mmCIF file of C-alpha atoms and ligand atoms in Angstrom:
data_model
loop_
_atom_site.group_PDB
_atom_site.id
_atom_site.type_symbol
_atom_site.label_atom_id
_atom_site.label_comp_id
_atom_site.label_asym_id
_atom_site.label_seq_id
_atom_site.Cartn_x
_atom_site.Cartn_y
_atom_site.Cartn_z
ATOM 1 C CA MET A 4 0.000 0.000 0.000
ATOM 2 C CA ARG A 5 3.005 2.367 0.161
ATOM 3 C CA HIS A 6 2.003 5.354 -1.898
ATOM 4 C CA SER A 7 2.538 8.575 -0.021
ATOM 5 C CA VAL A 8 3.297 10.036 3.394
ATOM 6 C CA LEU A 9 -0.470 10.005 3.957
ATOM 7 C CA ASP A 10 -0.403 6.186 4.239
ATOM 8 C CA ASN A 11 0.794 6.701 7.805
ATOM 9 C CA ASP A 12 -2.543 8.268 8.790
ATOM 10 C CA VAL A 13 -4.455 5.172 7.673
ATOM 11 C CA GLU A 14 -5.337 2.561 10.310
ATOM 12 C CA ARG A 15 -5.855 -0.170 7.735
ATOM 13 C CA VAL A 16 -6.811 -0.693 4.113
ATOM 14 C CA LEU A 17 -10.499 -1.545 3.789
ATOM 15 C CA VAL A 18 -10.847 -1.853 0.013
ATOM 16 C CA SER A 19 -7.657 -2.428 -1.948
ATOM 17 C CA ALA A 20 -6.948 -1.002 -5.396
ATOM 18 C CA GLU A 21 -7.320 -4.526 -6.828
ATOM 19 C CA GLU A 22 -10.727 -5.000 -5.210
ATOM 20 C CA ILE A 23 -11.866 -1.589 -6.432
ATOM 21 C CA ASP A 24 -10.815 -2.600 -9.932
ATOM 22 C CA ARG A 25 -12.927 -5.759 -9.729
ATOM 23 C CA ILE A 26 -15.896 -3.826 -8.322
ATOM 24 C CA THR A 27 -15.838 -1.191 -11.072
ATOM 25 C CA THR A 28 -15.628 -3.900 -13.740
ATOM 26 C CA GLU A 29 -18.676 -5.692 -12.292
ATOM 27 C CA ILE A 30 -20.737 -2.524 -11.989
ATOM 28 C CA ALA A 31 -19.837 -1.426 -15.535
ATOM 29 C CA GLU A 32 -20.983 -4.809 -16.883
ATOM 30 C CA LYS A 33 -24.318 -4.480 -15.067
ATOM 31 C CA ILE A 34 -24.796 -0.951 -16.384
ATOM 32 C CA ASP A 35 -24.013 -2.065 -19.946
ATOM 33 C CA ASN A 36 -26.617 -4.786 -19.617
ATOM 34 C CA ASP A 37 -29.312 -2.699 -17.871
ATOM 35 C CA TYR A 38 -29.101 0.305 -20.175
ATOM 36 C CA LYS A 39 -28.568 -1.406 -23.534
ATOM 37 C CA ASP A 40 -32.133 -0.895 -24.787
ATOM 38 C CA ILE A 41 -32.901 2.555 -23.382
ATOM 39 C CA GLU A 42 -34.331 5.415 -25.348
ATOM 40 C CA GLY A 43 -32.442 8.674 -24.975
ATOM 41 C CA LYS A 44 -29.019 9.378 -23.583
ATOM 42 C CA LEU A 45 -27.175 7.742 -20.714
ATOM 43 C CA VAL A 46 -25.667 10.479 -18.572
ATOM 44 C CA LEU A 47 -23.250 9.672 -15.761
ATOM 45 C CA LEU A 48 -23.624 12.388 -13.149
ATOM 46 C CA CYS A 49 -20.550 12.726 -10.971
ATOM 47 C CA ILE A 50 -21.118 14.210 -7.538
ATOM 48 C CA LEU A 51 -18.087 16.388 -6.851
ATOM 49 C CA LYS A 52 -15.614 16.096 -5.418
ATOM 50 C CA GLY A 53 -15.582 12.659 -3.778
ATOM 51 C CA SER A 54 -16.835 10.667 -6.774
ATOM 52 C CA VAL A 55 -14.371 11.925 -9.331
ATOM 53 C CA VAL A 56 -11.922 8.998 -9.090
ATOM 54 C CA PHE A 57 -14.646 6.326 -9.132
ATOM 55 C CA MET A 58 -16.401 8.067 -12.023
ATOM 56 C CA GLY A 59 -13.177 8.253 -14.048
ATOM 57 C CA ASP A 60 -12.528 4.533 -13.660
ATOM 58 C CA LEU A 61 -16.145 3.462 -14.113
ATOM 59 C CA MET A 62 -16.781 5.435 -17.308
ATOM 60 C CA LYS A 63 -13.773 3.832 -19.011
ATOM 61 C CA LYS A 64 -15.241 0.379 -18.377
ATOM 62 C CA ILE A 65 -18.733 1.103 -19.711
ATOM 63 C CA SER A 66 -19.052 0.121 -23.373
ATOM 64 C CA LEU A 67 -22.290 1.965 -24.105
ATOM 65 C CA PRO A 68 -22.025 5.569 -25.298
ATOM 66 C CA VAL A 69 -22.243 7.863 -22.279
ATOM 67 C CA GLU A 70 -22.239 11.555 -21.618
ATOM 68 C CA ILE A 71 -20.884 12.911 -18.369
ATOM 69 C CA ASP A 72 -21.984 15.762 -16.168
ATOM 70 C CA PHE A 73 -21.244 17.160 -12.752
ATOM 71 C CA MET A 74 -22.981 18.503 -9.682
ATOM 72 C CA LYS A 75 -21.418 19.698 -6.486
ATOM 73 C CA VAL A 76 -23.425 19.291 -3.320
ATOM 74 C CA SER A 77 -22.581 19.145 0.343
ATOM 75 C CA SER A 78 -24.343 17.731 3.350
ATOM 76 C CA TYR A 79 -21.661 17.733 5.983
ATOM 77 C CA GLY A 80 -21.934 20.076 8.950
ATOM 78 C CA SER A 81 -18.611 19.198 10.527
ATOM 79 C CA GLU A 82 -15.736 17.240 9.012
ATOM 80 C CA THR A 83 -17.042 13.800 9.993
ATOM 81 C CA GLN A 84 -20.710 14.345 10.919
ATOM 82 C CA THR A 85 -23.560 14.893 8.485
ATOM 83 C CA SER A 86 -25.805 17.929 8.952
ATOM 84 C CA GLY A 87 -28.594 16.522 6.835
ATOM 85 C CA ARG A 88 -28.996 19.780 4.964
ATOM 86 C CA ILE A 89 -28.124 19.549 1.291
ATOM 87 C CA LYS A 90 -26.640 22.562 -0.402
ATOM 88 C CA ILE A 91 -26.204 22.719 -4.179
ATOM 89 C CA HIS A 92 -22.952 24.478 -5.097
ATOM 90 C CA LEU A 93 -22.931 23.507 -8.772
ATOM 91 C CA ASP A 94 -26.201 22.659 -10.461
ATOM 92 C CA LEU A 95 -26.977 20.554 -13.524
ATOM 93 C CA ASN A 96 -27.903 22.875 -16.364
ATOM 94 C CA ARG A 97 -29.183 20.888 -19.317
ATOM 95 C CA SER A 98 -31.875 21.881 -21.766
ATOM 96 C CA ASP A 99 -32.149 18.212 -22.887
ATOM 97 C CA ILE A 100 -32.934 16.799 -19.426
ATOM 98 C CA SER A 101 -36.117 15.064 -20.632
ATOM 99 C CA ASP A 102 -33.936 12.972 -22.965
ATOM 100 C CA CYS A 103 -31.485 11.999 -20.201
ATOM 101 C CA ASN A 104 -31.345 8.722 -18.301
ATOM 102 C CA ILE A 105 -29.304 9.937 -15.386
ATOM 103 C CA LEU A 106 -27.089 7.605 -13.392
ATOM 104 C CA VAL A 107 -25.869 9.442 -10.316
ATOM 105 C CA VAL A 108 -22.352 8.319 -9.390
ATOM 106 C CA GLU A 109 -21.545 8.737 -5.702
ATOM 107 C CA ASP A 110 -18.549 7.776 -3.585
ATOM 108 C CA ILE A 111 -20.350 6.705 -0.415
ATOM 109 C CA ILE A 112 -23.814 6.588 1.143
ATOM 110 C CA ASP A 113 -23.958 7.473 4.807
ATOM 111 C CA SER A 114 -27.258 8.904 6.141
ATOM 112 C CA GLY A 115 -28.741 8.543 2.647
ATOM 113 C CA LYS A 116 -29.895 12.150 2.614
ATOM 114 C CA THR A 117 -27.732 13.345 -0.277
ATOM 115 C CA LEU A 118 -28.834 10.710 -2.776
ATOM 116 C CA SER A 119 -32.417 10.637 -1.600
ATOM 117 C CA TYR A 120 -32.636 14.402 -2.089
ATOM 118 C CA LEU A 121 -30.799 14.357 -5.428
ATOM 119 C CA THR A 122 -32.954 11.588 -6.860
ATOM 120 C CA ASP A 123 -36.127 13.566 -6.131
ATOM 121 C CA TYR A 124 -34.521 16.769 -7.371
ATOM 122 C CA LEU A 125 -33.537 15.259 -10.730
ATOM 123 C CA LYS A 126 -36.911 13.558 -11.227
ATOM 124 C CA LEU A 127 -38.706 16.808 -10.475
ATOM 125 C CA GLY A 128 -36.325 18.489 -12.905
ATOM 126 C CA GLY A 129 -37.742 16.269 -15.656
ATOM 127 C CA ALA A 130 -35.092 13.590 -16.162
ATOM 128 C CA LYS A 131 -36.262 10.630 -18.256
ATOM 129 C CA SER A 132 -35.009 8.237 -15.575
ATOM 130 C CA VAL A 133 -32.846 8.462 -12.472
ATOM 131 C CA ARG A 134 -30.785 5.697 -10.923
ATOM 132 C CA THR A 135 -27.948 5.759 -8.428
ATOM 133 C CA CYS A 136 -24.596 4.051 -8.172
ATOM 134 C CA THR A 137 -22.257 4.156 -5.189
ATOM 135 C CA LEU A 138 -18.866 2.624 -4.597
ATOM 136 C CA LEU A 139 -19.385 2.317 -0.842
ATOM 137 C CA ASP A 140 -22.406 2.000 1.410
ATOM 138 C CA LYS A 141 -22.610 2.280 5.212
ATOM 139 C CA PRO A 142 -26.081 0.781 5.844
ATOM 140 C CA GLU A 143 -25.768 1.114 9.649
ATOM 141 C CA ARG A 144 -25.693 4.889 9.326
ATOM 142 C CA ARG A 145 -28.914 5.286 7.365
ATOM 143 C CA GLU A 146 -31.308 8.013 8.573
ATOM 144 C CA VAL A 147 -33.670 7.986 5.608
ATOM 145 C CA ASP A 148 -34.949 4.970 3.730
ATOM 146 C CA PHE A 149 -32.733 4.854 0.656
ATOM 147 C CA GLN A 150 -31.096 2.134 -1.406
ATOM 148 C CA ALA A 151 -28.833 2.651 -4.408
ATOM 149 C CA ASP A 152 -29.383 0.676 -7.609
ATOM 150 C CA TYR A 153 -25.698 -0.269 -7.837
ATOM 151 C CA VAL A 154 -23.560 -0.741 -4.729
ATOM 152 C CA GLY A 155 -19.871 -1.606 -4.920
ATOM 153 C CA ARG A 156 -19.356 -2.676 -1.335
ATOM 154 C CA GLN A 157 -21.020 -2.348 2.016
ATOM 155 C CA ILE A 158 -18.670 -1.216 4.757
ATOM 156 C CA PRO A 159 -18.931 -0.907 8.559
ATOM 157 C CA ASP A 160 -19.510 2.393 10.342
ATOM 158 C CA GLU A 161 -15.972 3.764 10.065
ATOM 159 C CA PHE A 162 -14.709 7.037 8.655
ATOM 160 C CA VAL A 163 -12.840 6.189 5.456
ATOM 161 C CA VAL A 164 -10.589 8.107 3.081
ATOM 162 C CA GLY A 165 -8.895 7.580 -0.275
ATOM 163 C CA TYR A 166 -10.010 6.895 -3.842
ATOM 164 C CA GLY A 167 -11.700 10.299 -3.920
ATOM 165 C CA LEU A 168 -12.861 10.397 -0.305
ATOM 166 C CA ASP A 169 -11.368 13.072 1.899
ATOM 167 C CA TYR A 170 -10.926 14.282 5.406
ATOM 168 C CA ALA A 171 -10.526 18.081 5.353
ATOM 169 C CA GLU A 172 -9.659 17.853 1.606
ATOM 170 C CA LYS A 173 -6.769 15.436 2.181
ATOM 171 C CA TYR A 174 -6.275 11.792 1.138
ATOM 172 C CA ARG A 175 -8.351 11.904 -2.079
ATOM 173 C CA ALA A 176 -5.481 10.653 -4.266
ATOM 174 C CA LEU A 177 -4.772 7.468 -2.313
ATOM 175 C CA PRO A 178 -5.430 4.524 -4.688
ATOM 176 C CA TYR A 179 -7.284 2.484 -2.041
ATOM 177 C CA VAL A 180 -10.006 3.092 0.579
ATOM 178 C CA GLY A 181 -8.684 3.024 4.132
ATOM 179 C CA ILE A 182 -9.934 3.655 7.656
ATOM 180 C CA LEU A 183 -8.563 6.944 8.949
ATOM 181 C CA LYS A 184 -6.809 6.799 12.309
ATOM 182 C CA ARG A 185 -9.079 8.282 14.950
ATOM 183 C CA CYS A 186 -6.272 10.426 16.363
ATOM 184 C CA ILE A 187 -6.321 12.432 13.110
ATOM 185 C CA TYR A 188 -9.843 13.761 13.639
ATOM 186 C CA GLU A 189 -10.309 13.336 17.395
ATOM 187 C CA LYS A 190 -7.910 16.053 18.474
HETATM 188 P P1 LIG B 221 -25.105 11.242 3.206
HETATM 189 O O1 LIG B 221 -25.966 12.338 2.654
HETATM 190 O O2 LIG B 221 -25.135 11.259 4.716
HETATM 191 O O3 LIG B 221 -25.427 9.887 2.657
HETATM 192 O O4 LIG B 221 -23.622 11.653 2.906
HETATM 193 C C1 LIG B 221 -22.901 11.243 1.845
HETATM 194 C C2 LIG B 221 -21.659 12.105 1.740
HETATM 195 O O5 LIG B 221 -20.985 12.204 3.000
HETATM 196 C C3 LIG B 221 -20.649 11.479 0.818
HETATM 197 O O6 LIG B 221 -20.808 11.940 -0.489
HETATM 198 C C4 LIG B 221 -19.323 11.900 1.419
HETATM 199 O O7 LIG B 221 -18.929 13.137 0.863
HETATM 200 C C5 LIG B 221 -19.588 12.102 2.860
HETATM 201 N N1 LIG B 221 -19.100 10.951 3.664
HETATM 202 C C6 LIG B 221 -19.853 10.050 4.318
HETATM 203 N N2 LIG B 221 -19.097 9.129 4.949
HETATM 204 C C7 LIG B 221 -17.820 9.457 4.663
HETATM 205 C C8 LIG B 221 -16.550 8.859 5.015
HETATM 206 O O8 LIG B 221 -16.440 7.822 5.709
HETATM 207 N N3 LIG B 221 -15.439 9.471 4.515
HETATM 208 C C9 LIG B 221 -15.497 10.591 3.743
HETATM 209 N N4 LIG B 221 -16.665 11.169 3.383
HETATM 210 C C10 LIG B 221 -17.807 10.615 3.840
HETATM 211 MG MG1 LIG B 222 -19.447 13.223 -1.420
#
């Protein structure tokens, strides 16, 4: 796992780069199969910033023609606790939304509030269809009833970083997902 000085802040690797590679391949195959007969466009919607690494890998493995788009939202009150309020910092601005089958690509589901809100928001906005895909899922943390259509891996209730996920904007470039040492955020 030696990659950078930031490795030292990681308690242990939870999802290795090799496992992530297998997960993205499996999800891409399912997406290819599920969307092969759709009418309209398939649009992968990356939720910035955490999903950018997953999105980049996933889109390369999907064989169907895809368009990509971005939204930036935040739900976190403090660095490791969700506030439940969703704020849109960058909105989706498409005049062709009624022709778009949107697949929201997220890094992790925690309370479920972000994706539950976004799904409703995009449907109300007139999308042809809306589905969700997440690399990681922490089912124990759920506060609203929400399940993603594609889930890479369920993980225990631990604060994780790497492969796009951050703590205070650090650790996003680590090639694996690891549990952050508690001493880093419990100071
Ligand atoms: P939710 O709305 O509570 O489901 O929050 C999802 C968002 O919280 C994700 O997109 C992440 O940005 C952030 N998040 C939740 N758990 C973690 C974690 O363990 N590490 C880093 N970010 C996390
Ligand atoms: Mg996020």
